[in-house]
Tab-separated table of C-alpha atoms and ligand atoms in Angstrom:
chain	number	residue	atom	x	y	z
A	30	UNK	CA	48.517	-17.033	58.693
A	31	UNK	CA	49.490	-20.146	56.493
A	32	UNK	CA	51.874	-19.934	53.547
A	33	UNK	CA	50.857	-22.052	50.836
A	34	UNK	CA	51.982	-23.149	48.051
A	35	UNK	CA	50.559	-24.729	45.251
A	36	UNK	CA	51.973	-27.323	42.447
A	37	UNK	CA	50.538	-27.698	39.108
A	38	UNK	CA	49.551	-23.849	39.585
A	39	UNK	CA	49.040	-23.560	35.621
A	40	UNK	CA	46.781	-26.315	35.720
A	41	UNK	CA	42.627	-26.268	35.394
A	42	UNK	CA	42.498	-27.086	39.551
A	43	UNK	CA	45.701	-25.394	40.479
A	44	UNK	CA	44.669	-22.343	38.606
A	45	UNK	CA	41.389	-21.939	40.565
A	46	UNK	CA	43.427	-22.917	44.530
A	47	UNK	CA	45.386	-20.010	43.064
A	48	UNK	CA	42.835	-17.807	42.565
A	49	UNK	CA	40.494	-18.093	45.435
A	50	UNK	CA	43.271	-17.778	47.514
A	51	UNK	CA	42.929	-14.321	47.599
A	52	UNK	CA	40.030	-14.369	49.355
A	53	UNK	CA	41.189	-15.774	52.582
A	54	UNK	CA	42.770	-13.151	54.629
A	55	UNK	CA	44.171	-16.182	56.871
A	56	UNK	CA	46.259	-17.957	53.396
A	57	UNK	CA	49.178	-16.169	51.545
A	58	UNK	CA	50.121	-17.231	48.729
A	59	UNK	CA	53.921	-17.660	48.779
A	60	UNK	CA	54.681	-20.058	46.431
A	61	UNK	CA	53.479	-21.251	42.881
A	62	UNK	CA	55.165	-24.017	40.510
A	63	UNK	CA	54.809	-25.955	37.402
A	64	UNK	CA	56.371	-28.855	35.445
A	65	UNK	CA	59.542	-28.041	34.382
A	66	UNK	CA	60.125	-26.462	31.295
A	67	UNK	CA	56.371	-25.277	31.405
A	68	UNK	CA	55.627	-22.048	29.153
A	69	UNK	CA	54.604	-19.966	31.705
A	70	UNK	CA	57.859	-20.426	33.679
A	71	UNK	CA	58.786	-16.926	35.338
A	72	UNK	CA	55.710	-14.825	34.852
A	73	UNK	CA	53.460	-13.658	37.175
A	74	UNK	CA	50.997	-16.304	38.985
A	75	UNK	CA	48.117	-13.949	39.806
A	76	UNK	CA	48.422	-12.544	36.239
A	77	UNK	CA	47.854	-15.868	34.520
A	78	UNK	CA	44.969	-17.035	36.334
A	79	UNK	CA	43.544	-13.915	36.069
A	80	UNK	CA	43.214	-12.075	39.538
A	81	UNK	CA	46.028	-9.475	38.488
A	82	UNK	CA	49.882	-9.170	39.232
A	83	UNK	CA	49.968	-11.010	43.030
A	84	UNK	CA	54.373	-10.442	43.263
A	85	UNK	CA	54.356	-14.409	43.101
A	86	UNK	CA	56.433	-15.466	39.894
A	87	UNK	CA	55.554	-19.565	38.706
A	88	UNK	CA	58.756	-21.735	39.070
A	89	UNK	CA	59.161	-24.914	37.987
A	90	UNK	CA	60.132	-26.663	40.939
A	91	UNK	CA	58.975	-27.529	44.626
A	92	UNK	CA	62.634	-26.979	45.830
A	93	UNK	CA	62.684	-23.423	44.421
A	94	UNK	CA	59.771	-22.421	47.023
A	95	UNK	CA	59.767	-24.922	50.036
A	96	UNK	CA	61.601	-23.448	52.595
A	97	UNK	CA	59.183	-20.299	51.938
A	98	UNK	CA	55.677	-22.069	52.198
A	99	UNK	CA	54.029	-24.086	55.228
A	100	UNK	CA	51.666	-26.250	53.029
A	101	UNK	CA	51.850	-27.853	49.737
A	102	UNK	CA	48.337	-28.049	47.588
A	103	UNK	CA	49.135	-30.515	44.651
A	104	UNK	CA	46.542	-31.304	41.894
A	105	UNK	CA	48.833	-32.286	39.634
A	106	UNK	CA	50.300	-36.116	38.238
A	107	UNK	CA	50.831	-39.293	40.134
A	108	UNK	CA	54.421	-39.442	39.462
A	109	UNK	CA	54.697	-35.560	40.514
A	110	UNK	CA	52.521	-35.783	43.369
A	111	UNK	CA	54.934	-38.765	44.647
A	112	UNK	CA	58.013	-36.453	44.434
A	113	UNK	CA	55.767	-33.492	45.843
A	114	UNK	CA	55.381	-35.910	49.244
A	115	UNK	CA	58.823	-37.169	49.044
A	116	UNK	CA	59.959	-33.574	49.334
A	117	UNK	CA	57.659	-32.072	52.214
A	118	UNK	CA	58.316	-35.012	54.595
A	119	UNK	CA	61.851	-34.836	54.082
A	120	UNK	CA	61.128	-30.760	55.109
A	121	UNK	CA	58.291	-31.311	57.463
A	122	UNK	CA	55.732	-29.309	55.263
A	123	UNK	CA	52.419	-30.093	55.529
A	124	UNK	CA	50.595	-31.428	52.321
A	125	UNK	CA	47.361	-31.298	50.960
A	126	UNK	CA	46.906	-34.405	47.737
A	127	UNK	CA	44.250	-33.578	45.320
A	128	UNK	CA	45.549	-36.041	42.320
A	129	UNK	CA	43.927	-38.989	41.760
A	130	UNK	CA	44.528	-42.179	40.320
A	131	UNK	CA	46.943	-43.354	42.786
A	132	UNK	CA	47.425	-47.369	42.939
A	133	UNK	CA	47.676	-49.434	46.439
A	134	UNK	CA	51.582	-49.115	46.136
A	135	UNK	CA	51.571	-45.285	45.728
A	136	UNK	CA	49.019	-45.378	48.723
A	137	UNK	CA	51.250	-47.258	51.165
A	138	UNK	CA	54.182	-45.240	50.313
A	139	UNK	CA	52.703	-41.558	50.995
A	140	UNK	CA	50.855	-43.388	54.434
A	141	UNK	CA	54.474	-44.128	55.292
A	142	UNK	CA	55.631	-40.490	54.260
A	143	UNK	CA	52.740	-39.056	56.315
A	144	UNK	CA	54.156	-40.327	59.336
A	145	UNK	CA	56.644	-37.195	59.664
A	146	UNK	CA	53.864	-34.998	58.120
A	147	UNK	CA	50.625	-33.998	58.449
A	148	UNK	CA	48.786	-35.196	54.652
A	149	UNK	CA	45.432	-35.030	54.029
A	150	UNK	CA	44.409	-36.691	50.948
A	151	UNK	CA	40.928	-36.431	48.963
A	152	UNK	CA	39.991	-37.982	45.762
A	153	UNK	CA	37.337	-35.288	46.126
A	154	UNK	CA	37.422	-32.089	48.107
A	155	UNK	CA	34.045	-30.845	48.021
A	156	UNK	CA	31.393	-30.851	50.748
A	157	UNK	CA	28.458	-32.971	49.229
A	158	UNK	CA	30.079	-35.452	48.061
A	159	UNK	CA	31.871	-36.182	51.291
A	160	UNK	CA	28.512	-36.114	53.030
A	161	UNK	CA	27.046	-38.572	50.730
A	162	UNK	CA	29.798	-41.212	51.832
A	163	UNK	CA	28.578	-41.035	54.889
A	164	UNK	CA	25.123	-41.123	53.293
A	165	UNK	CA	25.802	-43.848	51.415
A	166	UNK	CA	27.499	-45.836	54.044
A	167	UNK	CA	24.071	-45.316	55.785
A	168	UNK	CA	21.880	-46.777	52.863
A	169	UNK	CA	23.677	-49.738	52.274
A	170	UNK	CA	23.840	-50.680	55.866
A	171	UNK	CA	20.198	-50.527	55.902
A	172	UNK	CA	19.420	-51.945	52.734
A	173	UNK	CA	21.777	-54.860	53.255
A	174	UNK	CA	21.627	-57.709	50.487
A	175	UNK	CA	19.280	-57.987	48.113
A	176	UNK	CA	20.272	-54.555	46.346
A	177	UNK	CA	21.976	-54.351	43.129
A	178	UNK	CA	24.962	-51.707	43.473
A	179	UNK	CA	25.306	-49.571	40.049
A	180	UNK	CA	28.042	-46.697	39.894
A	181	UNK	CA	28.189	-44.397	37.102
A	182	UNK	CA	30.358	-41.106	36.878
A	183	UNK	CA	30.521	-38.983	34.310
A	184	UNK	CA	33.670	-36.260	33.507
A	185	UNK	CA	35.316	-34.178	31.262
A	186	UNK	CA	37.217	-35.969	28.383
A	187	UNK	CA	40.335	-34.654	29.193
A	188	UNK	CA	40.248	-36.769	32.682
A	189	UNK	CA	43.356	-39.259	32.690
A	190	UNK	CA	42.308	-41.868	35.033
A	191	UNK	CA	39.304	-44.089	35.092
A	192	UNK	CA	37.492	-45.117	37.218
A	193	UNK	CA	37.308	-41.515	38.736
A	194	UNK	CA	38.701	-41.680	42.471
A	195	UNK	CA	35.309	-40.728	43.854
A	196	UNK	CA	33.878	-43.495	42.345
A	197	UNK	CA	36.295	-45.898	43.864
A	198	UNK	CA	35.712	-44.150	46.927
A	199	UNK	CA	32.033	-44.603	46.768
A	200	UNK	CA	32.313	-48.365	45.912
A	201	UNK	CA	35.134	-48.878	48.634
A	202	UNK	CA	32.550	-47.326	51.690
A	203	UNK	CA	30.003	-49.301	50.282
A	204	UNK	CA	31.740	-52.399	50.221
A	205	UNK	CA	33.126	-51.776	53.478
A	206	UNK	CA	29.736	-51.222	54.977
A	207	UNK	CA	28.597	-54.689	53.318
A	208	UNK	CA	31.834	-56.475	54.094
A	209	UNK	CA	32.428	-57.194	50.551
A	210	UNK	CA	36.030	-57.738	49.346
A	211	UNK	CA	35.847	-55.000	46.392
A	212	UNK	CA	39.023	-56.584	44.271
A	213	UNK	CA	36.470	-59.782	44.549
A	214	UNK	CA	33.046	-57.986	43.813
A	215	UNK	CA	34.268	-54.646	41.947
A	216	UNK	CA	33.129	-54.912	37.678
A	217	UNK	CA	33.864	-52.356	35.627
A	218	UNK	CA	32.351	-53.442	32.109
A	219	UNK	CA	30.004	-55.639	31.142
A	220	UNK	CA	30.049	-56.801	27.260
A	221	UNK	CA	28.567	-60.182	25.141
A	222	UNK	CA	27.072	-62.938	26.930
A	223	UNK	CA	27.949	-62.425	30.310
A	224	UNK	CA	25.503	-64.489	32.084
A	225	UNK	CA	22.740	-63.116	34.963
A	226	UNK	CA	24.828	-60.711	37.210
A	227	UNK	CA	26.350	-61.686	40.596
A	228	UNK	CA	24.217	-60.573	43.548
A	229	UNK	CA	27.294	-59.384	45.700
A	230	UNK	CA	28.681	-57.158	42.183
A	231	UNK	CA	29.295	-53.589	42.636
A	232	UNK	CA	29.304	-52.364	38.961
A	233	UNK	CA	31.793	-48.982	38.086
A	234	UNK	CA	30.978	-47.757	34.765
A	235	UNK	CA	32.937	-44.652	33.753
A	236	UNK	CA	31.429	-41.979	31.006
A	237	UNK	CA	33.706	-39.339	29.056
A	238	UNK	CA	32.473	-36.233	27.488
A	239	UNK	CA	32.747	-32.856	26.575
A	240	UNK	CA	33.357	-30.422	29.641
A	241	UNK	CA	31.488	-32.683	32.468
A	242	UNK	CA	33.389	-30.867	35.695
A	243	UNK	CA	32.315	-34.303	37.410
A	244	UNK	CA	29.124	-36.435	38.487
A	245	UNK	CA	28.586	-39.368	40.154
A	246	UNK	CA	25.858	-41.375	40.612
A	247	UNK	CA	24.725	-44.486	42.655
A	248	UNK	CA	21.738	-47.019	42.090
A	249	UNK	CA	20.874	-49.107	44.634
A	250	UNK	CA	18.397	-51.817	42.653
A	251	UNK	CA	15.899	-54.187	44.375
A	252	UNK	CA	12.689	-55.996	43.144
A	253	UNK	CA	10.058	-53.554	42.687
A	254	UNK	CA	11.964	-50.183	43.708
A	255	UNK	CA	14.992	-48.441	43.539
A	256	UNK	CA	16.876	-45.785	45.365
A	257	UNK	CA	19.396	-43.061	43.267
A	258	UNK	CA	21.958	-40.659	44.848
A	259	UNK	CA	23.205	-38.276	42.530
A	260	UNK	CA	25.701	-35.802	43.134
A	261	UNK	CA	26.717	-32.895	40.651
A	262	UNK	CA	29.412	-30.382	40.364
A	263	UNK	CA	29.197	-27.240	37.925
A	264	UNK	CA	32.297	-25.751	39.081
A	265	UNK	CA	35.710	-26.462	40.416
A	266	UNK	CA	35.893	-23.910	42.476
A	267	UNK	CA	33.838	-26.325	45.182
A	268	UNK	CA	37.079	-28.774	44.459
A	269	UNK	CA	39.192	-25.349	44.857
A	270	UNK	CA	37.652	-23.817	48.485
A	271	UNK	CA	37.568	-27.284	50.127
A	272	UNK	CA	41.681	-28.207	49.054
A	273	UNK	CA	41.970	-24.259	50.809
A	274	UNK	CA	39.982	-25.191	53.726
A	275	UNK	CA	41.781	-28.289	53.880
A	276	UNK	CA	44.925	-26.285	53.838
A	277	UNK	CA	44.024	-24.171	56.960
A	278	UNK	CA	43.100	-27.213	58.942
A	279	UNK	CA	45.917	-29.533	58.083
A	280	UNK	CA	48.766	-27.179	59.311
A	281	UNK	CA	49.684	-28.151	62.954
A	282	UNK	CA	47.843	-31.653	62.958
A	283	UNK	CA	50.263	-33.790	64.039
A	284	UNK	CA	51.585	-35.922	61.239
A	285	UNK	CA	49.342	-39.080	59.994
A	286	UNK	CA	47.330	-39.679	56.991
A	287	UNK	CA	43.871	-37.812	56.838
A	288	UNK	CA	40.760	-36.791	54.259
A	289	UNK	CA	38.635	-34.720	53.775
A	290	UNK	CA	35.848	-36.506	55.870
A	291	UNK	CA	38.466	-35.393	58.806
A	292	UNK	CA	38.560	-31.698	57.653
A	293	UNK	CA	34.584	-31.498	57.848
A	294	UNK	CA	34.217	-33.177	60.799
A	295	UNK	CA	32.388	-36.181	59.534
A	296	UNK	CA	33.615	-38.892	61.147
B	318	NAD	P1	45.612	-30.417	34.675
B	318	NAD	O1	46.297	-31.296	33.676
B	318	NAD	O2	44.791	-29.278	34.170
B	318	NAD	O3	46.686	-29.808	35.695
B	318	NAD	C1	47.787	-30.512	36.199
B	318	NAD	C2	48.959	-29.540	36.251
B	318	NAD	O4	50.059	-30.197	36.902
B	318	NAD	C3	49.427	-29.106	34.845
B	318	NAD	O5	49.540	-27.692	34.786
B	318	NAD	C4	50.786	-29.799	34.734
B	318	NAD	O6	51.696	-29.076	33.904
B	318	NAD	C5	51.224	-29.803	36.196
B	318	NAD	N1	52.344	-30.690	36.479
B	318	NAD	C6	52.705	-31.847	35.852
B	318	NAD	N2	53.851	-32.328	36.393
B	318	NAD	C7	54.217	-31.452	37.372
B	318	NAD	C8	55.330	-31.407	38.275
B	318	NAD	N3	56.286	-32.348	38.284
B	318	NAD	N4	55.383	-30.373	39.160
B	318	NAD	C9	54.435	-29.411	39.167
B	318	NAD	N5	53.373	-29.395	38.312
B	318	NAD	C10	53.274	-30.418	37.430
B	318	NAD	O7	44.736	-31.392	35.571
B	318	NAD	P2	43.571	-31.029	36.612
B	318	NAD	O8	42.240	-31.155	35.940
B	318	NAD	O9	43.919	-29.762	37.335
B	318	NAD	O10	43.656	-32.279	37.597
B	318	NAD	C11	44.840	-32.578	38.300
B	318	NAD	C12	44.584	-33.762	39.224
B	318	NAD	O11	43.625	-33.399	40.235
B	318	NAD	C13	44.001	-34.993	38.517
B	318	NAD	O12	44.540	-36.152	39.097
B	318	NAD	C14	42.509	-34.889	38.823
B	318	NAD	O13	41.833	-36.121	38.743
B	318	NAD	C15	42.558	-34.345	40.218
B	318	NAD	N6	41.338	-33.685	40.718
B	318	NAD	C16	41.047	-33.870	42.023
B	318	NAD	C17	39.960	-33.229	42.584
B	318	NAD	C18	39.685	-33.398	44.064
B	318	NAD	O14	38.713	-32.829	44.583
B	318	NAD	N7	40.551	-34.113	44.787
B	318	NAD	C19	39.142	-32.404	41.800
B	318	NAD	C20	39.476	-32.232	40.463
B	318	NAD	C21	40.583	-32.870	39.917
């Protein structure tokens, strides 16, 4: 049986882990938090996200529930997400890292937390899209040069950080399986007179709308044909059963930074 616990458990993602939880006989759910100060503070977890009183009260803090939990699921801030792996290395908790938007800094400073713990970190957490990195990685080994690289991703407008991490993902296996520096070849915009575009480019191009749970596509662009990978999600919930599946296969890893490619078996 593993104990989780999950952060940011008022939240749209944190809401959902909490939910399907329930339908893992191997999880319990033995911990739930929130921001400090959040309006929920104190009531019943499985009441607010709607699967009925659970006996799990929100707090407002990891400390309040640590020593009672095995793993920590946080979709939740940057900043909070630090402090959440600050806390469960110091404790030897296991994490699982849903948030995204982290920057090369934050990145080298949970890799160097992860060495007590076991951390698996995903800017996405559902099946197909971890496939088509390794899909993708596959295409633009074979296609080589001579392909212009287009990503576009679309989400909800409530999203906080652009480019989404899954796009940066994307671009990074890409580039990778190029050998392309992205800092170098990575654009993000194009606007005015901007000249005939670079043949090594990997364009990002973010869209916000409405309630767009998240999609991601990628144009590869030659002379007289052109390939398009398109992945869509309808529902967290995919986001939701693959942070809970990560959960389950993180505890008793030894410690070390993984992802989700790890927790499929895709490497
Ligand atoms: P959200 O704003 O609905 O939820 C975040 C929750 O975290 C809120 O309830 C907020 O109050 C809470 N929070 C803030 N500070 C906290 C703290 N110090 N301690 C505990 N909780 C705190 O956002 P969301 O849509 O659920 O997304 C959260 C993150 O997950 C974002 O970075 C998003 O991009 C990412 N995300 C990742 C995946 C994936 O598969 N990895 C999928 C969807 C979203």
């Amino acid at each position: 049986m593993v104990r989780i616990g999950i952060a940011g458990a008022a939240g749209r993602m944190g809401s959902r882990i909490t939910a399907l939880s329930k339908e893992y006989e191997n999880i319990q759910l033995t911990g739930a938090f929130d921001r400090k100060g959040h309006q929920d503070t104190g009531k019943d977890i499985g009441a607010l996200v709607g699967i009925g009183e659970c006996g799990v009260q929100l707090s407002d803090s990891l400390e309040s529930i640590i020593d009672n939990i095995d793993v920590v699921i946080s979709f939740t801030t940057i900043e909070a997400s630090l402090e959440h792996v600050r806390l469960a290395s110091s404790k030897g908790k296991a994490v699982v890292l849903g948030t995204t938007g982290f920057g090369k800094g934050h990145i080298q400073e949970i890799t160097g937390l992860a060495k007590k713990i076991p951390c698996m970190m995903a800017s996405n957490m559902s099946m197909g899209v971890n496939l088509l990195l390794k899909v993708l990685q596959d295409i633009a080994r074979v296609l080589g040069e001579g392909y212009d690289i287009e990503i576009i991703e679309a989400h909800h407008r409530m999203k906080k950080d652009a480019p989404s991490g899954t796009a940066l993902k994307m671009a990074q296996v890409i580039a990778d399986a190029l050998d392309r520096n992205l800092d170098e070849v990575a654009v993000y915009a194009r606007k005015g007179i901007i000249g005939e575009r670079k043949a090594k480019e990997i364009g990002i191009q973010a869209i916000r709308a409405g309630d767009i749970v998240g999609e991601h596509t990628v144009m590869f662009g030659g002379l007289g044909e052109r390939i398009e990978v398109t992945h869509k999600v309808s529902s967290r919930d995919t986001f939701a059963r693959g942070a809970l599946r990560a959960a389950l296969w993180v505890l008793g890893k030894s410690a070390g930074l993984y992802d989700m490619q790890d927790v499929l078996g895709l490497k």
